[in-house]
XYZ file of C-alpha atoms in Angstrom:
591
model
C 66.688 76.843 72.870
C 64.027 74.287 74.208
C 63.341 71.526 71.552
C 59.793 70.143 71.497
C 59.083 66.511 70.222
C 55.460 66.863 71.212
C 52.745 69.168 72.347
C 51.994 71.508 74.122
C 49.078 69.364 74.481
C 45.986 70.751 77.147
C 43.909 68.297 78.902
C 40.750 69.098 81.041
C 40.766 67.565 83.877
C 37.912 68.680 85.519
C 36.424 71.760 88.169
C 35.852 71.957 92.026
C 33.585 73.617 94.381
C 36.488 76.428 94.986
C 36.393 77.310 91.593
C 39.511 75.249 90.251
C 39.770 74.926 86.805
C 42.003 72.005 86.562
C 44.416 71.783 82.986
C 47.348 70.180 82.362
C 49.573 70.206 79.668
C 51.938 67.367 77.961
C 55.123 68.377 76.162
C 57.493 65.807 75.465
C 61.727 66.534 75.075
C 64.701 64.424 74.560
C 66.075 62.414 77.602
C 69.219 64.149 78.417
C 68.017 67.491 77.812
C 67.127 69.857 81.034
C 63.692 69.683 82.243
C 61.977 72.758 80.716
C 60.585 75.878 83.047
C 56.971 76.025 82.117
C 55.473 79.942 83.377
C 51.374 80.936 83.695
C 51.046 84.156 83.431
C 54.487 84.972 84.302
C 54.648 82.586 87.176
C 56.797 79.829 87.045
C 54.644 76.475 87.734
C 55.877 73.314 89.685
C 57.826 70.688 88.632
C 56.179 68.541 86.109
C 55.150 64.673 86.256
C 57.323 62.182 84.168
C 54.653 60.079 82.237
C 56.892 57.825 80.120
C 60.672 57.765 79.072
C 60.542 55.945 75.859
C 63.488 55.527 73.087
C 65.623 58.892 74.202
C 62.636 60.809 74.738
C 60.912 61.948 78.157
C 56.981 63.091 78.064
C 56.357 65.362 80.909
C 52.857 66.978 82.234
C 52.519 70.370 84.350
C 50.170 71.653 85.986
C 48.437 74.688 84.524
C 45.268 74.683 86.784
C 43.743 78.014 87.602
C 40.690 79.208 89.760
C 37.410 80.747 88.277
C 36.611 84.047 88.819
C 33.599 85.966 88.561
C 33.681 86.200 84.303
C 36.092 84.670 82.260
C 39.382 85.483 81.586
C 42.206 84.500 78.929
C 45.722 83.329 80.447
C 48.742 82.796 78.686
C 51.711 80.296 79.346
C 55.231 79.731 77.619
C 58.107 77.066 77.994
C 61.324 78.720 78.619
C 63.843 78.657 75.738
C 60.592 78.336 73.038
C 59.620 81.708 70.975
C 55.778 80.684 70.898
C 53.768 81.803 73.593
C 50.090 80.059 73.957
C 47.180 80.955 75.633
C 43.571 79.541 76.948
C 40.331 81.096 78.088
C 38.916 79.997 81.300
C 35.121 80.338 81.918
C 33.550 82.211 84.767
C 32.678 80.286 87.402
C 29.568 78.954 87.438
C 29.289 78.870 83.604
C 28.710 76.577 81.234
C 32.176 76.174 79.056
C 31.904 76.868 75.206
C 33.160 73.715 73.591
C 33.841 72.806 69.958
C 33.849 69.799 68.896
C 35.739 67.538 66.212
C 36.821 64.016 65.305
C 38.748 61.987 62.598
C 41.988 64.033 62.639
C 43.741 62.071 60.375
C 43.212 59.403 57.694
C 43.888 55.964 56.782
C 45.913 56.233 53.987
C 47.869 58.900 52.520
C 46.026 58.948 48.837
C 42.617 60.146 50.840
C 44.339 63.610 50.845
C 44.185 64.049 46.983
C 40.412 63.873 47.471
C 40.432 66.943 49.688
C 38.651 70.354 48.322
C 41.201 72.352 50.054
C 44.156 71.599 52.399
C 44.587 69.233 54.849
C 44.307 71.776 57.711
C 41.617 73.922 56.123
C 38.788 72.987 58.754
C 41.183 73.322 61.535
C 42.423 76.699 60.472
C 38.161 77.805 60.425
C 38.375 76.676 63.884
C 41.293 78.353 65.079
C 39.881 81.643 63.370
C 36.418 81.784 65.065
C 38.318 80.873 68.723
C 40.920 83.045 68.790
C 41.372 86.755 66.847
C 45.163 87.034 67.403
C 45.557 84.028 65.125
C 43.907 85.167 61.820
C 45.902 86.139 58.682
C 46.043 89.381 57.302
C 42.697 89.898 55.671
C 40.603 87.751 56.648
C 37.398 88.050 56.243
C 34.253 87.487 58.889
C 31.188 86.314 58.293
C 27.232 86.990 60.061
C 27.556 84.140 62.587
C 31.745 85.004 63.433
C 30.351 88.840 63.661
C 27.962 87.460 66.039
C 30.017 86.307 68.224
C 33.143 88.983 68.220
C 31.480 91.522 70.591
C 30.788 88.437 73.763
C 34.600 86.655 73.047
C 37.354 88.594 70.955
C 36.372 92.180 71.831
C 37.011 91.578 75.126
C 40.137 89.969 74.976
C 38.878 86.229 74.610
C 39.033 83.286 72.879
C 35.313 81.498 71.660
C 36.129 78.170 73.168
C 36.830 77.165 76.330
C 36.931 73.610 75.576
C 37.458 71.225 72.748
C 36.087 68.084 72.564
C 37.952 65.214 70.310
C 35.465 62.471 70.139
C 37.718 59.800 68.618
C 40.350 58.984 65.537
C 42.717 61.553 66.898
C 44.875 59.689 65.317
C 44.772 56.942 62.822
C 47.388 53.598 63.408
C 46.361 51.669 60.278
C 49.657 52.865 58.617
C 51.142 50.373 61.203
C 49.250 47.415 58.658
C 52.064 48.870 55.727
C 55.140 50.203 57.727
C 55.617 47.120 59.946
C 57.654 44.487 57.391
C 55.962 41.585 59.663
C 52.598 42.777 60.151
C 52.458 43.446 56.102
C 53.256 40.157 55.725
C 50.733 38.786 57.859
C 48.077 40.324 56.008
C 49.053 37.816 52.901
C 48.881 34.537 54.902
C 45.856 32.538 55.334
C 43.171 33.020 58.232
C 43.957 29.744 60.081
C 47.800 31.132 60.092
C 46.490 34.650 61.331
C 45.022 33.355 64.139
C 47.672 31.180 65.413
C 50.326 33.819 64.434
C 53.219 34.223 67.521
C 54.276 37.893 68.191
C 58.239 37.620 68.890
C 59.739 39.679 71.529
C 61.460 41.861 68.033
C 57.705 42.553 66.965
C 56.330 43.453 70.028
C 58.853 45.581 70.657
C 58.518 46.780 67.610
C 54.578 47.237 67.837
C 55.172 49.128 71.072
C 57.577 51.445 69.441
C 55.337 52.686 66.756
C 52.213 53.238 69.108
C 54.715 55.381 71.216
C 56.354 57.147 68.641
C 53.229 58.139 65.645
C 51.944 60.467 68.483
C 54.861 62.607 68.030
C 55.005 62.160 64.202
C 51.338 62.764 64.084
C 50.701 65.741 66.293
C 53.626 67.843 66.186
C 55.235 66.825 63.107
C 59.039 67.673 62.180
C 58.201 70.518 60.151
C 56.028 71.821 62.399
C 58.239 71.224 65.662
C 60.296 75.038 65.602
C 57.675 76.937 67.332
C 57.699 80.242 66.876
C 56.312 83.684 66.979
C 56.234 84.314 63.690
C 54.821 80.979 62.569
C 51.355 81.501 61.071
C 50.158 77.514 60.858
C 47.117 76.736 62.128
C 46.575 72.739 62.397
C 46.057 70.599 65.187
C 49.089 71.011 66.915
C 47.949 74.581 67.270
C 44.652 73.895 68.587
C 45.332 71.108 71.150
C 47.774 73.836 72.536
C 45.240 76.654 72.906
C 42.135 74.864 74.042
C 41.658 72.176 76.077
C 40.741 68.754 75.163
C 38.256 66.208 76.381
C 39.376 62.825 73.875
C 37.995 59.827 74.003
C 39.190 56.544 71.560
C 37.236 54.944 68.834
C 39.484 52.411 66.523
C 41.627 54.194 64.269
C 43.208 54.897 67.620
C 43.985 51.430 67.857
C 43.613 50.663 64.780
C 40.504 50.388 61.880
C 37.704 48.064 63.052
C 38.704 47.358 66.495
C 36.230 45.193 68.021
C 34.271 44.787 65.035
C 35.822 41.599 64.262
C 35.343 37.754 65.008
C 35.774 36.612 68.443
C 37.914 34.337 67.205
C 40.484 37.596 65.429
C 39.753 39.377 68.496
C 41.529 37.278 70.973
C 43.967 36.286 68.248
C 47.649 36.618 70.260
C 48.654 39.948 67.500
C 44.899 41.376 67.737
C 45.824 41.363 71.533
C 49.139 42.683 71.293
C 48.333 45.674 69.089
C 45.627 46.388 72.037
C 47.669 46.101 74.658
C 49.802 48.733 73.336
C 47.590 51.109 71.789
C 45.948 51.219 75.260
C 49.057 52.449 76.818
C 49.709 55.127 74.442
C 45.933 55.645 74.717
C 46.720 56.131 78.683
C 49.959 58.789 78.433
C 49.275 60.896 75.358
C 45.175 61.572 75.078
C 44.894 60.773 79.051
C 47.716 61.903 80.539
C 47.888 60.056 83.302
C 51.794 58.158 84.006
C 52.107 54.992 82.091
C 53.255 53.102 85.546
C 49.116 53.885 86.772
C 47.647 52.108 83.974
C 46.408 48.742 85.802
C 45.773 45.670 83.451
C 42.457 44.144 82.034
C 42.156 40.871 83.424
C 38.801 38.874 82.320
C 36.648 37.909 84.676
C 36.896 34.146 86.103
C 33.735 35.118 88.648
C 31.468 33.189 86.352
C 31.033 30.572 83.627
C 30.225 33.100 80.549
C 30.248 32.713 76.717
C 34.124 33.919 75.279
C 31.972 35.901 72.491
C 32.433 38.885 74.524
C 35.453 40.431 76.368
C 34.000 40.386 80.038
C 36.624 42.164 81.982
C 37.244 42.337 85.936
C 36.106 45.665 87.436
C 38.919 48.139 88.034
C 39.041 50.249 91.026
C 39.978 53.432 89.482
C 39.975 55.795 92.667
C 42.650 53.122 93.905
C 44.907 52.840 90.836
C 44.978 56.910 90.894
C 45.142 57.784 94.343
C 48.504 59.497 94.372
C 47.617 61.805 90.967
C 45.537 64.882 92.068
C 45.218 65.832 88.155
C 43.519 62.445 87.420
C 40.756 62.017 84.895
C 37.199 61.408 86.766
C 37.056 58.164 85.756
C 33.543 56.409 86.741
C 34.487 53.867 89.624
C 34.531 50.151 88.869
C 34.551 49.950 85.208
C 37.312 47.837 83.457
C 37.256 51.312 80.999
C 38.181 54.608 80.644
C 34.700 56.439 80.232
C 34.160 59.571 82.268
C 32.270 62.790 83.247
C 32.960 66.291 84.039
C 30.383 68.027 86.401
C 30.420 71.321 84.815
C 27.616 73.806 85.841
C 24.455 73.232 84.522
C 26.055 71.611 82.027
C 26.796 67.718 82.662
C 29.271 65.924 80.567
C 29.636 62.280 79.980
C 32.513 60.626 77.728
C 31.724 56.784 77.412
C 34.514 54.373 75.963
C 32.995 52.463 73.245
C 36.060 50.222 72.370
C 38.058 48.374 75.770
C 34.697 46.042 75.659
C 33.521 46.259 72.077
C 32.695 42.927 69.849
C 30.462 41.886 67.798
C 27.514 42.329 69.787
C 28.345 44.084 72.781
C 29.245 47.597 72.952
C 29.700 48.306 76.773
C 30.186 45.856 79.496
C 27.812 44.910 82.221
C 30.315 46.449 85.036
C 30.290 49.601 82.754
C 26.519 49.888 82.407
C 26.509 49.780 86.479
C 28.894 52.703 86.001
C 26.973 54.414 83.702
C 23.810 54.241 86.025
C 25.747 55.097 88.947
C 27.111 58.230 87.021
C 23.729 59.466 86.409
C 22.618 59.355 89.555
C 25.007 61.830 90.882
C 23.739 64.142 88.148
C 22.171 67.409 89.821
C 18.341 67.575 89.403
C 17.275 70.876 87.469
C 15.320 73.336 90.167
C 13.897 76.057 88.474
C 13.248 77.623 92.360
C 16.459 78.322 92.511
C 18.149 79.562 89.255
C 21.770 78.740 88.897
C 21.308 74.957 91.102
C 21.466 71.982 89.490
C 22.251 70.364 85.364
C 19.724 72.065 82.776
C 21.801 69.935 80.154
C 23.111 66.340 79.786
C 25.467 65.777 76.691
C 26.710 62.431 76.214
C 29.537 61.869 73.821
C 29.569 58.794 71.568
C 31.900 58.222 69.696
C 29.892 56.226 66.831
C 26.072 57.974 66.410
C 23.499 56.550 68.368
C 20.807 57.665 65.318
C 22.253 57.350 61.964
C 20.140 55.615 59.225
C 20.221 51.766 59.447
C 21.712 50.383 56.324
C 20.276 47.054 56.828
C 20.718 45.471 52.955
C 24.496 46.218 53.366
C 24.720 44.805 56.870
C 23.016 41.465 55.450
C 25.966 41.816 52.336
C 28.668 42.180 54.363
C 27.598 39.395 57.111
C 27.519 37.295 53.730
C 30.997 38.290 52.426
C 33.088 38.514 55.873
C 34.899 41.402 58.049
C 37.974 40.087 58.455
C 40.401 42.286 56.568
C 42.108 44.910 58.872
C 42.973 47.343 54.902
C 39.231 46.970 54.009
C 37.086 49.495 56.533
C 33.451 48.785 55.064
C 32.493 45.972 57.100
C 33.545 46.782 60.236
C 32.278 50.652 59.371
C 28.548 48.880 59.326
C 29.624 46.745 62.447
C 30.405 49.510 64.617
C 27.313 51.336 64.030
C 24.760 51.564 66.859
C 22.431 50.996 64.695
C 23.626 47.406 63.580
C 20.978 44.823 64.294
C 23.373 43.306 66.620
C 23.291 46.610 68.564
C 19.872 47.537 68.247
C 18.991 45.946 72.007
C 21.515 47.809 73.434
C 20.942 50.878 71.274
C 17.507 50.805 72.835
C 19.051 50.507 76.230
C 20.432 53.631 75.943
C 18.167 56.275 74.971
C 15.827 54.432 77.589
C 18.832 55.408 80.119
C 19.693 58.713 78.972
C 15.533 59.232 78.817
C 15.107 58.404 81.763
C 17.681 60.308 83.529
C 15.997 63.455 81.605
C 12.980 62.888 83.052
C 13.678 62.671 86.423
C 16.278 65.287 86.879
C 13.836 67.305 84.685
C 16.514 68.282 82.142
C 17.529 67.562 78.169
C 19.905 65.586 77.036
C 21.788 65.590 73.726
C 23.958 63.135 72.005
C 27.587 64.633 70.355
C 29.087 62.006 67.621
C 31.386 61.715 64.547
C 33.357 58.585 62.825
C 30.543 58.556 59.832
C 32.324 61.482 57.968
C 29.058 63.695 57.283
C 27.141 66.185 58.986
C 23.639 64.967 60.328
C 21.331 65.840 62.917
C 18.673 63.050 64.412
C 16.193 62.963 67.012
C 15.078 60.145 69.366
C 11.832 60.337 71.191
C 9.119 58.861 73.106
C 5.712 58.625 71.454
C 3.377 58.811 74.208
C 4.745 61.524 75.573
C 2.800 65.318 74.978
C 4.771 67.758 73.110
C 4.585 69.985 75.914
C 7.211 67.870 77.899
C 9.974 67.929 75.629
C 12.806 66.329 78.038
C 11.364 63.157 76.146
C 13.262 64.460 72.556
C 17.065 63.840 72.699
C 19.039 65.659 70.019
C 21.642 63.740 68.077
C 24.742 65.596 66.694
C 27.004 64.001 64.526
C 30.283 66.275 63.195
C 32.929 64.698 61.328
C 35.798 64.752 59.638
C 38.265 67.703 60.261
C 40.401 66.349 58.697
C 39.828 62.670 56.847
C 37.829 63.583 53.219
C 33.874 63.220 53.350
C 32.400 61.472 50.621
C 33.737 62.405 47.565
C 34.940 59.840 45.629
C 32.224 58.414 42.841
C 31.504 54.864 45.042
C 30.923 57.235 48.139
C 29.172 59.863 46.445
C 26.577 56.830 45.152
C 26.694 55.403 49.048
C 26.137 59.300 50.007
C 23.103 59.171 48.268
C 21.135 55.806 49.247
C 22.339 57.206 53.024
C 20.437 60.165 52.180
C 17.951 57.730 50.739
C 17.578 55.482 54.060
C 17.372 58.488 55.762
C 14.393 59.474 55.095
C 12.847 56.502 56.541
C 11.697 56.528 60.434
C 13.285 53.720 62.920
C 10.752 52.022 65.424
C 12.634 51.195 68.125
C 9.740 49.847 70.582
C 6.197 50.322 70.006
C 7.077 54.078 71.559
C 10.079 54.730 71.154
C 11.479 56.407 67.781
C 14.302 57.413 66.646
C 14.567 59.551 62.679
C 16.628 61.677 61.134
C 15.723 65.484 60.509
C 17.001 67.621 57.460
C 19.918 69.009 58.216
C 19.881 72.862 59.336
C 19.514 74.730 56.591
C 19.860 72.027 53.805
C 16.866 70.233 51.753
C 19.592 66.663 52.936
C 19.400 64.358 55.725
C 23.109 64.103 55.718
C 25.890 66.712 55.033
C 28.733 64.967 53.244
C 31.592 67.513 53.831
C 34.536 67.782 56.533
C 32.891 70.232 59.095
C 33.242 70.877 62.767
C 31.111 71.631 65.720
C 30.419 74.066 68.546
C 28.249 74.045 71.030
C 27.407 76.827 73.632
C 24.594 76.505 76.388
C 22.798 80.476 76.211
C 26.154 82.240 76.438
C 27.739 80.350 78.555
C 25.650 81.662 81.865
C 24.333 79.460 84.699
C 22.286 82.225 86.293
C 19.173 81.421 84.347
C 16.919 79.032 85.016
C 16.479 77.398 80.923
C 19.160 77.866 79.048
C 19.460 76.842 75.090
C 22.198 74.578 74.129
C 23.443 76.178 70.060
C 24.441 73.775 68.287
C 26.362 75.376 65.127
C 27.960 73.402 62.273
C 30.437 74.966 60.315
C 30.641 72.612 56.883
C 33.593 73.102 54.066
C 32.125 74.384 50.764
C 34.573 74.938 47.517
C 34.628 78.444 48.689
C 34.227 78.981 51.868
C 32.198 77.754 54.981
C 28.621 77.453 55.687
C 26.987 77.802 58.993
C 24.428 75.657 60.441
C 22.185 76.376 63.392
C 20.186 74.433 65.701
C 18.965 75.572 68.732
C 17.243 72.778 71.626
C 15.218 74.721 73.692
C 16.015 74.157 77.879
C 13.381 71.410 79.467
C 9.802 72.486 80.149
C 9.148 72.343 84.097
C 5.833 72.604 85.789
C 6.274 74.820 89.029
């Protein structure tokens, strides 16, 4: 028998003009045991890549690419010597993937979970029933919208999603705050002391050690590790193995607050440590690309700047990942890891929002060039020829770009201080977008993404989580007609899967002065708005339950020339789950 420490774990790693359908997947196994034999549909696939030996363990990634046919198709794979067999659906080519979407798979302390309504895996097994049929437990029970969708996926051998978007907190290091004797310790000592404190080689080893090693604890947990046939759980060990993933970082994957802090905390020698290594586990496990690849972030010496802000040296990513086919498509020249996925007339981009965080920066100025760059490439939407060019931009933050401004409590905690890595609720209002010290770059954006819609003649929508609700906003341009609605960009925010909403009596009171705030519309030039709507099918602004997302563009098709893009919350009720449908209706072009 084949023992599994970790995974199978799927990565997208893009499409080609052939029709490739690139996927790997990462499966980690002790040292000294035999490499395993990894078969797609029967065939055995080559020889895997060695990503990182660390502390007896090896984690490997294969290659389980496949080309697009005419429709889609479902294709199974197995590791030899493990009972489970796993499958994934690839789309047709030409189509737009079905992708869910999810974030906060974890939590920061163990006591959350006795807030939970149901299990910890309850919104994760919802997911895993609407994508795949062969999964459900005896009985179960469809509802309107799953009915919906049977006849187009499952009856013809299917699975709903073809892609699953993690859009940060896959897994939460603040545990490392209690576990680590030293770091505990550090908490208690005074500020001055925390700054200067030296990390010994035993502590950094140590640090590295438990960035390496929760992955495994996290995501394919001991009790969880015999795979087999007749195993019926469906978590998120399940689902990163049957769909897969597009992840980005926010902090928890570092650890709470990230670049929310001081300067001075920020560069503080263990704020930089605990970086350093979360950014290489970052690298192997959600990127998949060989630890030995990962180049360093040096800061830039080019000019005299303020220290305020981590300025780091452009990194030539095309260089650094020359020799790995199945690389991420990293945009060129940014000292991050933000990238996009050309994918029919759907376009795709993933932006890191934490390698250049601080207080009042969110990206860098080498990553904005990136951004622009990006954009550019984007396909302009031709309605003369149906099936040519991007009907649909999504951009994927992972913090909400329009969320209601909480600007009493951002004045309280500037007052109070945001320097305690166990307390999350001033660093929470720091990383927001819309936190006056990231309201000019806030603006920035939608003025980017706007006008990127209006020249390519397409919509774009914004996909979020971290804020643990359900919420839908909207941010527009005034003086622009109704009739030319590529000036409206949709905001989605889904989160938790699995960290508890608000439930708790202080968060039920904060739920409702969000819902409050909501209510009121943000200017953010004379015209250029940005509100939140009710939420689909609720008399609420915000949705405070755990929930997940999915989001299909008109069935998936690229043969028409405007395709909708459903978005369709499914929220956790005492019961049962609730749909929620919005539908943002393809760009308006005059022929």
């Amino acid at each position: 028998m084949t023992k599994l420490y970790l995974g199978p774990v799927l990565s997208f790693r893009g499409t080609s003009v052939e029709g490739d359908w690139a996927v790997t997947a990462l499966v980690g196994v002790d040292s000294k045991a035999k490499t395993p034999v990894l078969t797609l549909d029967g065939t055995q696939v080559k020889p895997p890549v060695v990503l990182l030996e660390h502390a007896g363990k090896k984690y490997l990634r294969y290659d389980l690419s496949c080309k697009q046919k005419k429709e889609e198709r479902r294709v199974e794979y197995k590791v030899k010597g493990v009972a489970q067999a796993w499958s994934f659906t690839v789309p047709g080519k030409g189509y737009a993937p079905r992708m869910a979407y999810v974030s906060c798979n974890g939590y920061a302390e163990p006591s959350a979970l006795r807030k939970l309504i149901k299990s910890e895996t309850a919104v994760w097994e919802d997911l895993l029933c609407n994508h795949d049929k062969s999964v459900r437990p005896a009985g179960y029970m469809l509802d309107k919208e799953q009915l919906w969708h049977e006849a187009r996926t499952q009856d013809k051998g299917n699975q709903r999603f073809h892609l699953l978007l993690m859009g940060g907190d896959q897994i939460y290091f603040d545990s490392i705050w209690e576990d680590l004797k030293q770091l505990k310790g550090w908490i208690g000592l005074h500020r001055e002391k925390q700054l200067d404190y030296a990390v010994s080689d035993e502590l950094d080893k140590a640090i590295e050690d438990y960035y390496f090693n929760l992955y495994s604890a996290r995501w394919l947990p001991v009790e969880r590790q015999a795979w087999g046939a007749e195993d019926g759980s469906l978590d998120a060990s399940l689902a990163m193995a049957s769909m897969p993933t597009v992840m980005m970082w926010d902090d928890h994957d570092i650890f709470d607050g990230w670049g929310s802090y001081s300067p001075q905390m920020q560069r503080s020698p263990l704020f930089q440590r605990l970086f350093f290594h979360a950014r290489r586990a970052f690298w192997v496990f959600q990127m998949q690309h060989a630890i030995e690849m990962l180049p360093e972030l040096k800061l830039r010496t080019d000019v005299q700047v303020r220290t305020d802000d981590p300025l780091f040296e452009r990194i030539d990513w095309a260089k650094a990942l020359k020799a790995d086919k199945l690389k991420l498509p990293l945009l060129q020249n940014q000292p991050g890891f933000s990238f996009k996925h050309a994918l029919g007339p759907l376009f795709l981009v993933v932006a890191d929002l934490r390698t250049e965080r601080s207080h009042e920066q969110v990206l860098g100025p080498h990553t904005w060039d990136a951004l622009h760059a990006c954009l550019k490439e984007v396909l302009p939407n031709d309605r003369k020829h149906p099936g040519y060019g991007c009907q649909h931009l999504l951009f994927m933050s992972s913090v909400p770009v329009v969320h209601p401004k909480l600007s009493l409590a951002e004045a309280y905690m500037d007052n109070f201080g945001s320097e305690h890595v166990l307390d999350s609720s001033a660093d929470d209002l720091k990383d927001h977008w819309t936190n006056d010290d990231h309201e000019g770059e806030r603006r920035r954006l939608i003025e980017t993404l706007l006008d990127t819609a209006k020249k390519k003649q397409l919509r774009v929508s914004i996909v979020s989580g971290d804020v643990h609700v359900a919420a839908w906003g909207t941010a527009y341009k005034a003086d622009v007609g109704q009739r030319e609605n590529w000036a409206h960009i949709q905001q989605f925010t889904s989160t938790a899967v699995v960290h508890p909403s608000l439930v708790s009596v202080s968060e039920r009171l904060f739920f409702y002065v969000l819902n409050t705030v909501a209510r009121m519309k943000q200017s953010l030039d004379i015209n250029l708005h940005a509100e939140m709507m009710l939420f689909p099918g609720s008399n609420r602004y915000v949705q405070a339950s755990r929930n997940w997302l999915a989001l299909e563009l008109d069935l998936g098709t690229g043969n028409s020339s405007g395709a909708k893009l459903w978005a369709t919350w499914r929220c956790e009720t005492k019961e049962s789950f609730t749909n929620h449908l919005l539908a943002t209706e393809p760009v308006r072009v005059e022929v």
